[in-house]
Amino acid sequence: MIGFIGLGEVVRAMAAGIREKTGENVVALYRPTISQRNFEDAREAGIDVVTNAEELAARASVIFSAVTPMTAGEVCRNVAPHLTSEHLYVDCNSVTMQQKIENARFAEASEADFVDAALFGVVAELRQATPIIASGRHAARLMPISKHYGMNVRIAGPEVGQASAIKMLRSVIFKGMAALFIESLTVSQKIGVSNQVIDTIQETYPDLQWKEFIQIFISRTILHAGRRAEELGNCAQTLQEVGGYADMSLAGVTALQRLAGYNLETAIGVRDQDLDSILSILSDAYFQKPINRTG
């Protein structure tokens, strides 16, 4: 049986895909304070919830960790003592190279095999087939598992940290780009020229449908701004750990934290609003509710 740590969007989506592909349930470790409703929803989705690491390790030999970046290290430390040489610990969290290396030490101290993994794509849509880049000397152990469960795994290299570095450095570009779009287009919307700005981008780079791309890009950024700010902070740390500059990444963190402070998730809804409506909501929030505008 496959096990997960966490019960967020990633785990729910992958569990649903695994159940559809194989008919199998998964087991997931979650905090003991889980509500009865969340517990029942998880069971309906094919997830058997357990509340202690010992039971997770007893029921699953392959464990995917998919928690918030802030808790990834603590979670690994708590689970590691219950692992054995039979276990494969797959760390899918968006954390720095150094954090993955540290997590590997904890898992391998119990003789478990550790894989550094990074998810690429919209997990809610692609589910267990979301592209996964894996690295580490035990990454090849994922391949037969991937085939059985309909996963999409590619091995990047033999070192823990390589997969997470690819994710971090890619995120510098995409999360930074989202912050730039929002910064430009909220002002463009306020002064009534947002369509013209996008049209000129379209004319310059005609191979991409920019309006649709920006609509999806911005709406997803709004829905997950707080988490993406934390992840971009880890990107900045990765850059600094190897002696690079992180000026743009740190500025992006500030922009995403500011965006998260407006709490626009409900107003944006479930990604079905057109771009003009999204920009109007953003512009109204930015210019009517001045939150930390200098930060």
PDB file of C-alpha atoms in Angstrom:
ATOM      1  CA  MET A   1       0.000   0.000   0.000  1.00  0.00           C
ATOM      2  CA  ILE A   2       1.115   3.558  -0.729  1.00  0.00           C
ATOM      3  CA  GLY A   3       1.172   5.965   2.183  1.00  0.00           C
ATOM      4  CA  PHE A   4       1.065   9.738   2.333  1.00  0.00           C
ATOM      5  CA  ILE A   5       1.888  12.315   4.949  1.00  0.00           C
ATOM      6  CA  GLY A   6      -0.607  15.169   4.765  1.00  0.00           C
ATOM      7  CA  LEU A   7      -4.180  15.526   3.601  1.00  0.00           C
ATOM      8  CA  GLY A   8      -4.073  18.556   1.324  1.00  0.00           C
ATOM      9  CA  GLU A   9      -4.887  18.995  -2.346  1.00  0.00           C
ATOM     10  CA  VAL A  10      -1.889  16.958  -3.523  1.00  0.00           C
ATOM     11  CA  VAL A  11      -2.735  13.908  -1.417  1.00  0.00           C
ATOM     12  CA  ARG A  12      -6.453  14.002  -2.186  1.00  0.00           C
ATOM     13  CA  ALA A  13      -5.899  14.359  -5.915  1.00  0.00           C
ATOM     14  CA  MET A  14      -3.261  11.637  -6.116  1.00  0.00           C
ATOM     15  CA  ALA A  15      -5.335   9.279  -3.977  1.00  0.00           C
ATOM     16  CA  ALA A  16      -8.339   9.758  -6.253  1.00  0.00           C
ATOM     17  CA  GLY A  17      -6.221   8.987  -9.306  1.00  0.00           C
ATOM     18  CA  ILE A  18      -4.686   5.898  -7.709  1.00  0.00           C
ATOM     19  CA  ARG A  19      -8.099   4.585  -6.736  1.00  0.00           C
ATOM     20  CA  GLU A  20      -9.426   5.108 -10.256  1.00  0.00           C
ATOM     21  CA  LYS A  21      -6.366   3.455 -11.802  1.00  0.00           C
ATOM     22  CA  THR A  22      -6.002   0.461  -9.478  1.00  0.00           C
ATOM     23  CA  GLY A  23      -9.062   0.310  -7.241  1.00  0.00           C
ATOM     24  CA  GLU A  24      -6.745   0.568  -4.237  1.00  0.00           C
ATOM     25  CA  ASN A  25      -7.025   2.858  -1.245  1.00  0.00           C
ATOM     26  CA  VAL A  26      -4.064   4.725   0.220  1.00  0.00           C
ATOM     27  CA  VAL A  27      -3.238   5.474   3.836  1.00  0.00           C
ATOM     28  CA  ALA A  28      -2.473   9.009   5.022  1.00  0.00           C
ATOM     29  CA  LEU A  29      -0.989  10.362   8.224  1.00  0.00           C
ATOM     30  CA  TYR A  30      -2.758  13.443   9.530  1.00  0.00           C
ATOM     31  CA  ARG A  31      -2.969  15.264  12.820  1.00  0.00           C
ATOM     32  CA  PRO A  32      -5.138  13.710  15.581  1.00  0.00           C
ATOM     33  CA  THR A  33      -7.412  16.774  15.617  1.00  0.00           C
ATOM     34  CA  ILE A  34      -8.889  15.897  12.206  1.00  0.00           C
ATOM     35  CA  SER A  35     -12.605  16.677  12.136  1.00  0.00           C
ATOM     36  CA  GLN A  36     -15.153  13.928  11.618  1.00  0.00           C
ATOM     37  CA  ARG A  37     -16.246  15.555   8.372  1.00  0.00           C
ATOM     38  CA  ASN A  38     -12.695  15.627   6.983  1.00  0.00           C
ATOM     39  CA  PHE A  39     -12.217  12.047   8.119  1.00  0.00           C
ATOM     40  CA  GLU A  40     -15.355  10.897   6.314  1.00  0.00           C
ATOM     41  CA  ASP A  41     -14.529  12.938   3.192  1.00  0.00           C
ATOM     42  CA  ALA A  42     -11.111  11.302   3.096  1.00  0.00           C
ATOM     43  CA  ARG A  43     -12.587   7.814   3.375  1.00  0.00           C
ATOM     44  CA  GLU A  44     -14.953   8.554   0.506  1.00  0.00           C
ATOM     45  CA  ALA A  45     -11.923   9.616  -1.561  1.00  0.00           C
ATOM     46  CA  GLY A  46     -10.165   6.314  -0.893  1.00  0.00           C
ATOM     47  CA  ILE A  47      -7.917   7.543   1.914  1.00  0.00           C
ATOM     48  CA  ASP A  48      -7.574   5.626   5.174  1.00  0.00           C
ATOM     49  CA  VAL A  49      -6.532   8.256   7.718  1.00  0.00           C
ATOM     50  CA  VAL A  50      -4.205   7.353  10.574  1.00  0.00           C
ATOM     51  CA  THR A  51      -3.030   9.706  13.283  1.00  0.00           C
ATOM     52  CA  ASN A  52       0.325   8.251  14.302  1.00  0.00           C
ATOM     53  CA  ALA A  53       3.508   7.567  12.373  1.00  0.00           C
ATOM     54  CA  GLU A  54       3.909   4.032  13.698  1.00  0.00           C
ATOM     55  CA  GLU A  55       0.643   2.915  12.095  1.00  0.00           C
ATOM     56  CA  LEU A  56       1.514   4.647   8.827  1.00  0.00           C
ATOM     57  CA  ALA A  57       4.853   2.824   8.677  1.00  0.00           C
ATOM     58  CA  ALA A  58       3.203  -0.492   9.526  1.00  0.00           C
ATOM     59  CA  ARG A  59       0.695  -0.180   6.691  1.00  0.00           C
ATOM     60  CA  ALA A  60       2.747   1.441   3.914  1.00  0.00           C
ATOM     61  CA  SER A  61       6.212   0.580   2.610  1.00  0.00           C
ATOM     62  CA  VAL A  62       6.252   3.539   0.196  1.00  0.00           C
ATOM     63  CA  ILE A  63       5.555   6.892   1.859  1.00  0.00           C
ATOM     64  CA  PHE A  64       5.124  10.199   0.037  1.00  0.00           C
ATOM     65  CA  SER A  65       5.517  13.332   2.167  1.00  0.00           C
ATOM     66  CA  ALA A  66       3.361  16.204   0.876  1.00  0.00           C
ATOM     67  CA  VAL A  67       3.005  18.807   3.607  1.00  0.00           C
ATOM     68  CA  THR A  68       3.701  22.522   3.908  1.00  0.00           C
ATOM     69  CA  PRO A  69       7.343  23.561   3.426  1.00  0.00           C
ATOM     70  CA  MET A  70       7.478  24.864   6.980  1.00  0.00           C
ATOM     71  CA  THR A  71       6.623  21.463   8.482  1.00  0.00           C
ATOM     72  CA  ALA A  72       8.504  19.145   6.090  1.00  0.00           C
ATOM     73  CA  GLY A  73      11.579  18.807   8.296  1.00  0.00           C
ATOM     74  CA  GLU A  74       9.677  18.224  11.529  1.00  0.00           C
ATOM     75  CA  VAL A  75       7.441  15.645   9.854  1.00  0.00           C
ATOM     76  CA  CYS A  76      10.433  13.707   8.550  1.00  0.00           C
ATOM     77  CA  ARG A  77      12.104  13.726  11.966  1.00  0.00           C
ATOM     78  CA  ASN A  78       8.915  12.405  13.593  1.00  0.00           C
ATOM     79  CA  VAL A  79       8.312   9.644  11.051  1.00  0.00           C
ATOM     80  CA  ALA A  80      11.934   8.519  10.573  1.00  0.00           C
ATOM     81  CA  PRO A  81      12.256   6.479  13.812  1.00  0.00           C
ATOM     82  CA  HIS A  82       9.426   4.225  12.609  1.00  0.00           C
ATOM     83  CA  LEU A  83      11.014   3.472   9.237  1.00  0.00           C
ATOM     84  CA  THR A  84      13.046   0.380   8.339  1.00  0.00           C
ATOM     85  CA  SER A  85      15.106  -0.888   5.428  1.00  0.00           C
ATOM     86  CA  GLU A  86      11.826  -1.950   3.794  1.00  0.00           C
ATOM     87  CA  HIS A  87      10.628   1.641   3.440  1.00  0.00           C
ATOM     88  CA  LEU A  88      10.974   4.144   0.618  1.00  0.00           C
ATOM     89  CA  TYR A  89      10.478   7.736   1.795  1.00  0.00           C
ATOM     90  CA  VAL A  90       9.619  10.070  -1.091  1.00  0.00           C
ATOM     91  CA  ASP A  91       9.912  13.732  -0.106  1.00  0.00           C
ATOM     92  CA  CYS A  92       7.707  15.780  -2.476  1.00  0.00           C
ATOM     93  CA  ASN A  93       7.852  19.011  -0.506  1.00  0.00           C
ATOM     94  CA  SER A  94       8.863  22.369  -1.973  1.00  0.00           C
ATOM     95  CA  VAL A  95      11.862  22.962   0.260  1.00  0.00           C
ATOM     96  CA  THR A  96      15.509  23.848  -0.239  1.00  0.00           C
ATOM     97  CA  MET A  97      18.239  21.476  -1.355  1.00  0.00           C
ATOM     98  CA  GLN A  98      19.767  21.622   2.113  1.00  0.00           C
ATOM     99  CA  GLN A  99      16.466  20.707   3.769  1.00  0.00           C
ATOM    100  CA  LYS A 100      16.103  17.671   1.484  1.00  0.00           C
ATOM    101  CA  ILE A 101      19.651  16.574   2.333  1.00  0.00           C
ATOM    102  CA  GLU A 102      18.894  16.935   6.042  1.00  0.00           C
ATOM    103  CA  ASN A 103      15.642  14.976   5.682  1.00  0.00           C
ATOM    104  CA  ALA A 104      17.530  12.232   3.847  1.00  0.00           C
ATOM    105  CA  ARG A 105      19.899  11.885   6.800  1.00  0.00           C
ATOM    106  CA  PHE A 106      16.994  11.295   9.187  1.00  0.00           C
ATOM    107  CA  ALA A 107      15.315   8.716   6.944  1.00  0.00           C
ATOM    108  CA  GLU A 108      18.546   6.892   6.139  1.00  0.00           C
ATOM    109  CA  ALA A 109      19.502   6.738   9.821  1.00  0.00           C
ATOM    110  CA  SER A 110      16.653   4.216  10.072  1.00  0.00           C
ATOM    111  CA  GLU A 111      18.035   2.420   6.986  1.00  0.00           C
ATOM    112  CA  ALA A 112      15.105   3.595   4.844  1.00  0.00           C
ATOM    113  CA  ASP A 113      15.726   4.638   1.245  1.00  0.00           C
ATOM    114  CA  PHE A 114      15.137   8.332   0.529  1.00  0.00           C
ATOM    115  CA  VAL A 115      14.065   9.953  -2.741  1.00  0.00           C
ATOM    116  CA  ASP A 116      14.068  13.681  -3.442  1.00  0.00           C
ATOM    117  CA  ALA A 117      10.983  14.385  -5.569  1.00  0.00           C
ATOM    118  CA  ALA A 118       9.418  17.481  -7.108  1.00  0.00           C
ATOM    119  CA  LEU A 119       5.945  17.821  -8.620  1.00  0.00           C
ATOM    120  CA  PHE A 120       5.425  19.808 -11.818  1.00  0.00           C
ATOM    121  CA  GLY A 121       1.961  20.700 -13.055  1.00  0.00           C
ATOM    122  CA  VAL A 122      -1.543  21.142 -11.682  1.00  0.00           C
ATOM    123  CA  VAL A 123      -2.041  18.171  -9.374  1.00  0.00           C
ATOM    124  CA  ALA A 124      -5.774  18.819  -9.020  1.00  0.00           C
ATOM    125  CA  GLU A 125      -6.139  18.117 -12.743  1.00  0.00           C
ATOM    126  CA  LEU A 126      -3.374  15.579 -13.448  1.00  0.00           C
ATOM    127  CA  ARG A 127      -3.689  13.702 -10.146  1.00  0.00           C
ATOM    128  CA  GLN A 128      -1.238  10.795  -9.787  1.00  0.00           C
ATOM    129  CA  ALA A 129      -0.051  11.354 -13.372  1.00  0.00           C
ATOM    130  CA  THR A 130       1.397  14.751 -12.430  1.00  0.00           C
ATOM    131  CA  PRO A 131       5.003  14.834 -13.695  1.00  0.00           C
ATOM    132  CA  ILE A 132       7.472  14.008 -10.929  1.00  0.00           C
ATOM    133  CA  ILE A 133      11.199  14.631 -11.200  1.00  0.00           C
ATOM    134  CA  ALA A 134      13.125  12.440  -8.770  1.00  0.00           C
ATOM    135  CA  SER A 135      16.746  12.290  -7.679  1.00  0.00           C
ATOM    136  CA  GLY A 136      18.927  10.386  -5.270  1.00  0.00           C
ATOM    137  CA  ARG A 137      20.674   7.039  -5.386  1.00  0.00           C
ATOM    138  CA  HIS A 138      17.415   5.203  -4.648  1.00  0.00           C
ATOM    139  CA  ALA A 139      15.261   7.072  -7.173  1.00  0.00           C
ATOM    140  CA  ALA A 140      15.117   4.046  -9.480  1.00  0.00           C
ATOM    141  CA  ARG A 141      12.987   2.271  -6.865  1.00  0.00           C
ATOM    142  CA  LEU A 142      10.170   4.600  -7.875  1.00  0.00           C
ATOM    143  CA  MET A 143       9.981   3.350 -11.456  1.00  0.00           C
ATOM    144  CA  PRO A 144       8.042   0.078 -10.965  1.00  0.00           C
ATOM    145  CA  ILE A 145       5.805   1.844  -8.455  1.00  0.00           C
ATOM    146  CA  SER A 146       5.212   4.582 -11.001  1.00  0.00           C
ATOM    147  CA  LYS A 147       4.210   2.075 -13.664  1.00  0.00           C
ATOM    148  CA  HIS A 148       1.770   0.241 -11.402  1.00  0.00           C
ATOM    149  CA  TYR A 149      -0.011   3.356 -10.178  1.00  0.00           C
ATOM    150  CA  GLY A 150       0.020   5.318 -13.436  1.00  0.00           C
ATOM    151  CA  MET A 151       2.523   7.889 -12.223  1.00  0.00           C
ATOM    152  CA  ASN A 152       4.816   9.943 -14.433  1.00  0.00           C
ATOM    153  CA  VAL A 153       8.311   9.841 -12.938  1.00  0.00           C
ATOM    154  CA  ARG A 154      11.566  11.001 -14.503  1.00  0.00           C
ATOM    155  CA  ILE A 155      14.950  10.641 -12.805  1.00  0.00           C
ATOM    156  CA  ALA A 156      17.132  13.756 -12.771  1.00  0.00           C
ATOM    157  CA  GLY A 157      20.288  12.375 -11.220  1.00  0.00           C
ATOM    158  CA  PRO A 158      21.901  10.443  -8.366  1.00  0.00           C
ATOM    159  CA  GLU A 159      22.082  13.216  -5.772  1.00  0.00           C
ATOM    160  CA  VAL A 160      19.494  14.247  -3.200  1.00  0.00           C
ATOM    161  CA  GLY A 161      18.835  17.941  -3.832  1.00  0.00           C
ATOM    162  CA  GLN A 162      18.915  17.832  -7.631  1.00  0.00           C
ATOM    163  CA  ALA A 163      15.150  17.412  -8.058  1.00  0.00           C
ATOM    164  CA  SER A 164      14.338  20.087  -5.498  1.00  0.00           C
ATOM    165  CA  ALA A 165      16.858  22.457  -7.110  1.00  0.00           C
ATOM    166  CA  ILE A 166      15.113  22.101 -10.465  1.00  0.00           C
ATOM    167  CA  LYS A 167      11.781  22.894  -8.814  1.00  0.00           C
ATOM    168  CA  MET A 168      13.177  25.836  -6.852  1.00  0.00           C
ATOM    169  CA  LEU A 169      14.977  27.448  -9.789  1.00  0.00           C
ATOM    170  CA  ARG A 170      11.981  26.998 -12.079  1.00  0.00           C
ATOM    171  CA  SER A 171       9.758  28.548  -9.407  1.00  0.00           C
ATOM    172  CA  VAL A 172      11.939  31.656  -9.314  1.00  0.00           C
ATOM    173  CA  ILE A 173      10.812  32.289 -12.890  1.00  0.00           C
ATOM    174  CA  PHE A 174       7.150  31.333 -12.659  1.00  0.00           C
ATOM    175  CA  LYS A 175       6.298  32.771  -9.252  1.00  0.00           C
ATOM    176  CA  GLY A 176       8.278  35.898 -10.077  1.00  0.00           C
ATOM    177  CA  MET A 177       6.444  36.197 -13.383  1.00  0.00           C
ATOM    178  CA  ALA A 178       3.101  35.971 -11.588  1.00  0.00           C
ATOM    179  CA  ALA A 179       4.109  38.806  -9.271  1.00  0.00           C
ATOM    180  CA  LEU A 180       5.115  40.928 -12.283  1.00  0.00           C
ATOM    181  CA  PHE A 181       1.825  40.325 -14.088  1.00  0.00           C
ATOM    182  CA  ILE A 182      -0.142  41.284 -10.997  1.00  0.00           C
ATOM    183  CA  GLU A 183       1.945  44.393 -10.346  1.00  0.00           C
ATOM    184  CA  SER A 184       1.579  45.635 -13.924  1.00  0.00           C
ATOM    185  CA  LEU A 185      -2.007  44.676 -14.633  1.00  0.00           C
ATOM    186  CA  THR A 186      -3.599  45.940 -11.418  1.00  0.00           C
ATOM    187  CA  VAL A 187      -2.407  49.442 -12.316  1.00  0.00           C
ATOM    188  CA  SER A 188      -3.271  48.885 -15.984  1.00  0.00           C
ATOM    189  CA  GLN A 189      -6.813  47.983 -14.931  1.00  0.00           C
ATOM    190  CA  LYS A 190      -7.126  51.044 -12.702  1.00  0.00           C
ATOM    191  CA  ILE A 191      -6.273  53.439 -15.520  1.00  0.00           C
ATOM    192  CA  GLY A 192      -8.231  51.497 -18.132  1.00  0.00           C
ATOM    193  CA  VAL A 193      -5.488  50.112 -20.370  1.00  0.00           C
ATOM    194  CA  SER A 194      -5.151  46.459 -19.288  1.00  0.00           C
ATOM    195  CA  ASN A 195      -6.521  45.075 -22.560  1.00  0.00           C
ATOM    196  CA  GLN A 196      -4.139  47.235 -24.567  1.00  0.00           C
ATOM    197  CA  VAL A 197      -1.164  46.109 -22.467  1.00  0.00           C
ATOM    198  CA  ILE A 198      -2.048  42.451 -23.031  1.00  0.00           C
ATOM    199  CA  ASP A 199      -2.676  43.071 -26.739  1.00  0.00           C
ATOM    200  CA  THR A 200       0.829  44.468 -27.171  1.00  0.00           C
ATOM    201  CA  ILE A 201       2.298  41.421 -25.424  1.00  0.00           C
ATOM    202  CA  GLN A 202       0.260  39.216 -27.760  1.00  0.00           C
ATOM    203  CA  GLU A 203       1.582  41.069 -30.793  1.00  0.00           C
ATOM    204  CA  THR A 204       5.171  40.702 -29.613  1.00  0.00           C
ATOM    205  CA  TYR A 205       4.875  36.987 -28.762  1.00  0.00           C
ATOM    206  CA  PRO A 206       1.973  35.689 -30.896  1.00  0.00           C
ATOM    207  CA  ASP A 207       2.574  31.963 -30.341  1.00  0.00           C
ATOM    208  CA  LEU A 208       1.005  31.984 -26.869  1.00  0.00           C
ATOM    209  CA  GLN A 209      -2.604  32.826 -26.018  1.00  0.00           C
ATOM    210  CA  TRP A 210      -1.644  35.431 -23.464  1.00  0.00           C
ATOM    211  CA  LYS A 211      -5.063  36.428 -22.171  1.00  0.00           C
ATOM    212  CA  GLU A 212      -5.973  32.845 -21.294  1.00  0.00           C
ATOM    213  CA  PHE A 213      -2.505  32.187 -19.889  1.00  0.00           C
ATOM    214  CA  ILE A 214      -2.576  35.275 -17.668  1.00  0.00           C
ATOM    215  CA  GLN A 215      -6.119  34.526 -16.478  1.00  0.00           C
ATOM    216  CA  ILE A 216      -5.141  31.041 -15.283  1.00  0.00           C
ATOM    217  CA  PHE A 217      -1.782  32.216 -13.954  1.00  0.00           C
ATOM    218  CA  ILE A 218      -3.169  35.071 -11.864  1.00  0.00           C
ATOM    219  CA  SER A 219      -6.225  33.227 -10.539  1.00  0.00           C
ATOM    220  CA  ARG A 220      -4.118  30.314  -9.288  1.00  0.00           C
ATOM    221  CA  THR A 221      -1.637  32.711  -7.731  1.00  0.00           C
ATOM    222  CA  ILE A 222      -4.433  34.457  -5.834  1.00  0.00           C
ATOM    223  CA  LEU A 223      -5.856  31.160  -4.586  1.00  0.00           C
ATOM    224  CA  HIS A 224      -2.470  29.984  -3.278  1.00  0.00           C
ATOM    225  CA  ALA A 225      -0.639  33.255  -2.585  1.00  0.00           C
ATOM    226  CA  GLY A 226       0.371  32.477   0.995  1.00  0.00           C
ATOM    227  CA  ARG A 227       1.814  29.061   0.175  1.00  0.00           C
ATOM    228  CA  ARG A 228       3.569  30.380  -2.914  1.00  0.00           C
ATOM    229  CA  ALA A 229       5.144  33.196  -0.915  1.00  0.00           C
ATOM    230  CA  GLU A 230       6.567  30.600   1.473  1.00  0.00           C
ATOM    231  CA  GLU A 231       7.810  28.484  -1.438  1.00  0.00           C
ATOM    232  CA  LEU A 232       9.427  31.474  -3.138  1.00  0.00           C
ATOM    233  CA  GLY A 233      11.158  32.254   0.148  1.00  0.00           C
ATOM    234  CA  ASN A 234      12.658  28.768  -0.029  1.00  0.00           C
ATOM    235  CA  CYS A 235      13.723  29.507  -3.600  1.00  0.00           C
ATOM    236  CA  ALA A 236      15.538  32.610  -2.387  1.00  0.00           C
ATOM    237  CA  GLN A 237      17.226  30.559   0.322  1.00  0.00           C
ATOM    238  CA  THR A 238      18.337  28.002  -2.283  1.00  0.00           C
ATOM    239  CA  LEU A 239      19.906  30.745  -4.391  1.00  0.00           C
ATOM    240  CA  GLN A 240      21.707  32.185  -1.385  1.00  0.00           C
ATOM    241  CA  GLU A 241      22.924  28.783  -0.148  1.00  0.00           C
ATOM    242  CA  VAL A 242      24.974  28.345  -3.316  1.00  0.00           C
ATOM    243  CA  GLY A 243      26.240  31.937  -3.317  1.00  0.00           C
ATOM    244  CA  GLY A 244      23.763  33.403  -5.792  1.00  0.00           C
ATOM    245  CA  TYR A 245      21.747  36.616  -5.597  1.00  0.00           C
ATOM    246  CA  ALA A 246      18.079  36.466  -4.613  1.00  0.00           C
ATOM    247  CA  ASP A 247      16.989  40.073  -5.152  1.00  0.00           C
ATOM    248  CA  MET A 248      14.058  39.343  -7.463  1.00  0.00           C
ATOM    249  CA  SER A 249      12.931  36.301  -5.492  1.00  0.00           C
ATOM    250  CA  LEU A 250      12.820  38.269  -2.244  1.00  0.00           C
ATOM    251  CA  ALA A 251      10.853  41.037  -3.946  1.00  0.00           C
ATOM    252  CA  GLY A 252       8.453  38.381  -5.207  1.00  0.00           C
ATOM    253  CA  VAL A 253       7.989  37.078  -1.671  1.00  0.00           C
ATOM    254  CA  THR A 254       6.959  40.567  -0.550  1.00  0.00           C
ATOM    255  CA  ALA A 255       4.504  40.883  -3.428  1.00  0.00           C
ATOM    256  CA  LEU A 256       2.916  37.482  -2.790  1.00  0.00           C
ATOM    257  CA  GLN A 257       2.662  38.084   0.954  1.00  0.00           C
ATOM    258  CA  ARG A 258       0.912  41.359   0.228  1.00  0.00           C
ATOM    259  CA  LEU A 259      -1.466  39.604  -2.155  1.00  0.00           C
ATOM    260  CA  ALA A 260      -2.238  36.924   0.444  1.00  0.00           C
ATOM    261  CA  GLY A 261      -3.113  39.674   2.910  1.00  0.00           C
ATOM    262  CA  TYR A 262      -6.100  40.740   0.808  1.00  0.00           C
ATOM    263  CA  ASN A 263      -7.837  37.364   1.284  1.00  0.00           C
ATOM    264  CA  LEU A 264      -9.322  37.340  -2.206  1.00  0.00           C
ATOM    265  CA  GLU A 265      -9.804  33.578  -2.504  1.00  0.00           C
ATOM    266  CA  THR A 266     -13.575  33.728  -2.023  1.00  0.00           C
ATOM    267  CA  ALA A 267     -13.992  36.669  -4.376  1.00  0.00           C
ATOM    268  CA  ILE A 268     -12.034  34.916  -7.119  1.00  0.00           C
ATOM    269  CA  GLY A 269     -13.879  31.634  -6.618  1.00  0.00           C
ATOM    270  CA  VAL A 270     -12.996  28.424  -8.425  1.00  0.00           C
ATOM    271  CA  ARG A 271     -11.029  29.795 -11.379  1.00  0.00           C
ATOM    272  CA  ASP A 272     -14.091  30.407 -13.562  1.00  0.00           C
ATOM    273  CA  GLN A 273     -14.032  34.208 -13.741  1.00  0.00           C
ATOM    274  CA  ASP A 274     -12.796  36.001 -16.821  1.00  0.00           C
ATOM    275  CA  LEU A 275      -9.593  38.018 -16.722  1.00  0.00           C
ATOM    276  CA  ASP A 276     -11.307  41.399 -16.672  1.00  0.00           C
ATOM    277  CA  SER A 277     -13.314  40.412 -13.582  1.00  0.00           C
ATOM    278  CA  ILE A 278     -10.214  39.092 -11.839  1.00  0.00           C
ATOM    279  CA  LEU A 279      -8.255  42.260 -12.569  1.00  0.00           C
ATOM    280  CA  SER A 280     -11.142  44.403 -11.341  1.00  0.00           C
ATOM    281  CA  ILE A 281     -11.229  42.495  -8.046  1.00  0.00           C
ATOM    282  CA  LEU A 282      -7.467  42.847  -7.709  1.00  0.00           C
ATOM    283  CA  SER A 283      -7.409  46.518  -8.596  1.00  0.00           C
ATOM    284  CA  ASP A 284     -10.252  47.337  -6.208  1.00  0.00           C
ATOM    285  CA  ALA A 285      -8.466  45.537  -3.386  1.00  0.00           C
ATOM    286  CA  TYR A 286      -5.083  47.118  -4.063  1.00  0.00           C
ATOM    287  CA  PHE A 287      -6.364  50.678  -4.338  1.00  0.00           C
ATOM    288  CA  GLN A 288      -9.180  50.626  -1.771  1.00  0.00           C
ATOM    289  CA  LYS A 289      -7.500  48.564   0.955  1.00  0.00           C
ATOM    290  CA  PRO A 290      -3.909  49.806   1.246  1.00  0.00           C
ATOM    291  CA  ILE A 291      -2.143  46.943   3.039  1.00  0.00           C
ATOM    292  CA  ASN A 292       1.599  47.398   3.570  1.00  0.00           C
ATOM    293  CA  ARG A 293       1.924  49.196   0.231  1.00  0.00           C
ATOM    294  CA  THR A 294       5.559  50.119   0.906  1.00  0.00           C
ATOM    295  CA  GLY A 295       6.647  46.639   2.105  1.00  0.00           C
TER     296      GLY A 295
END
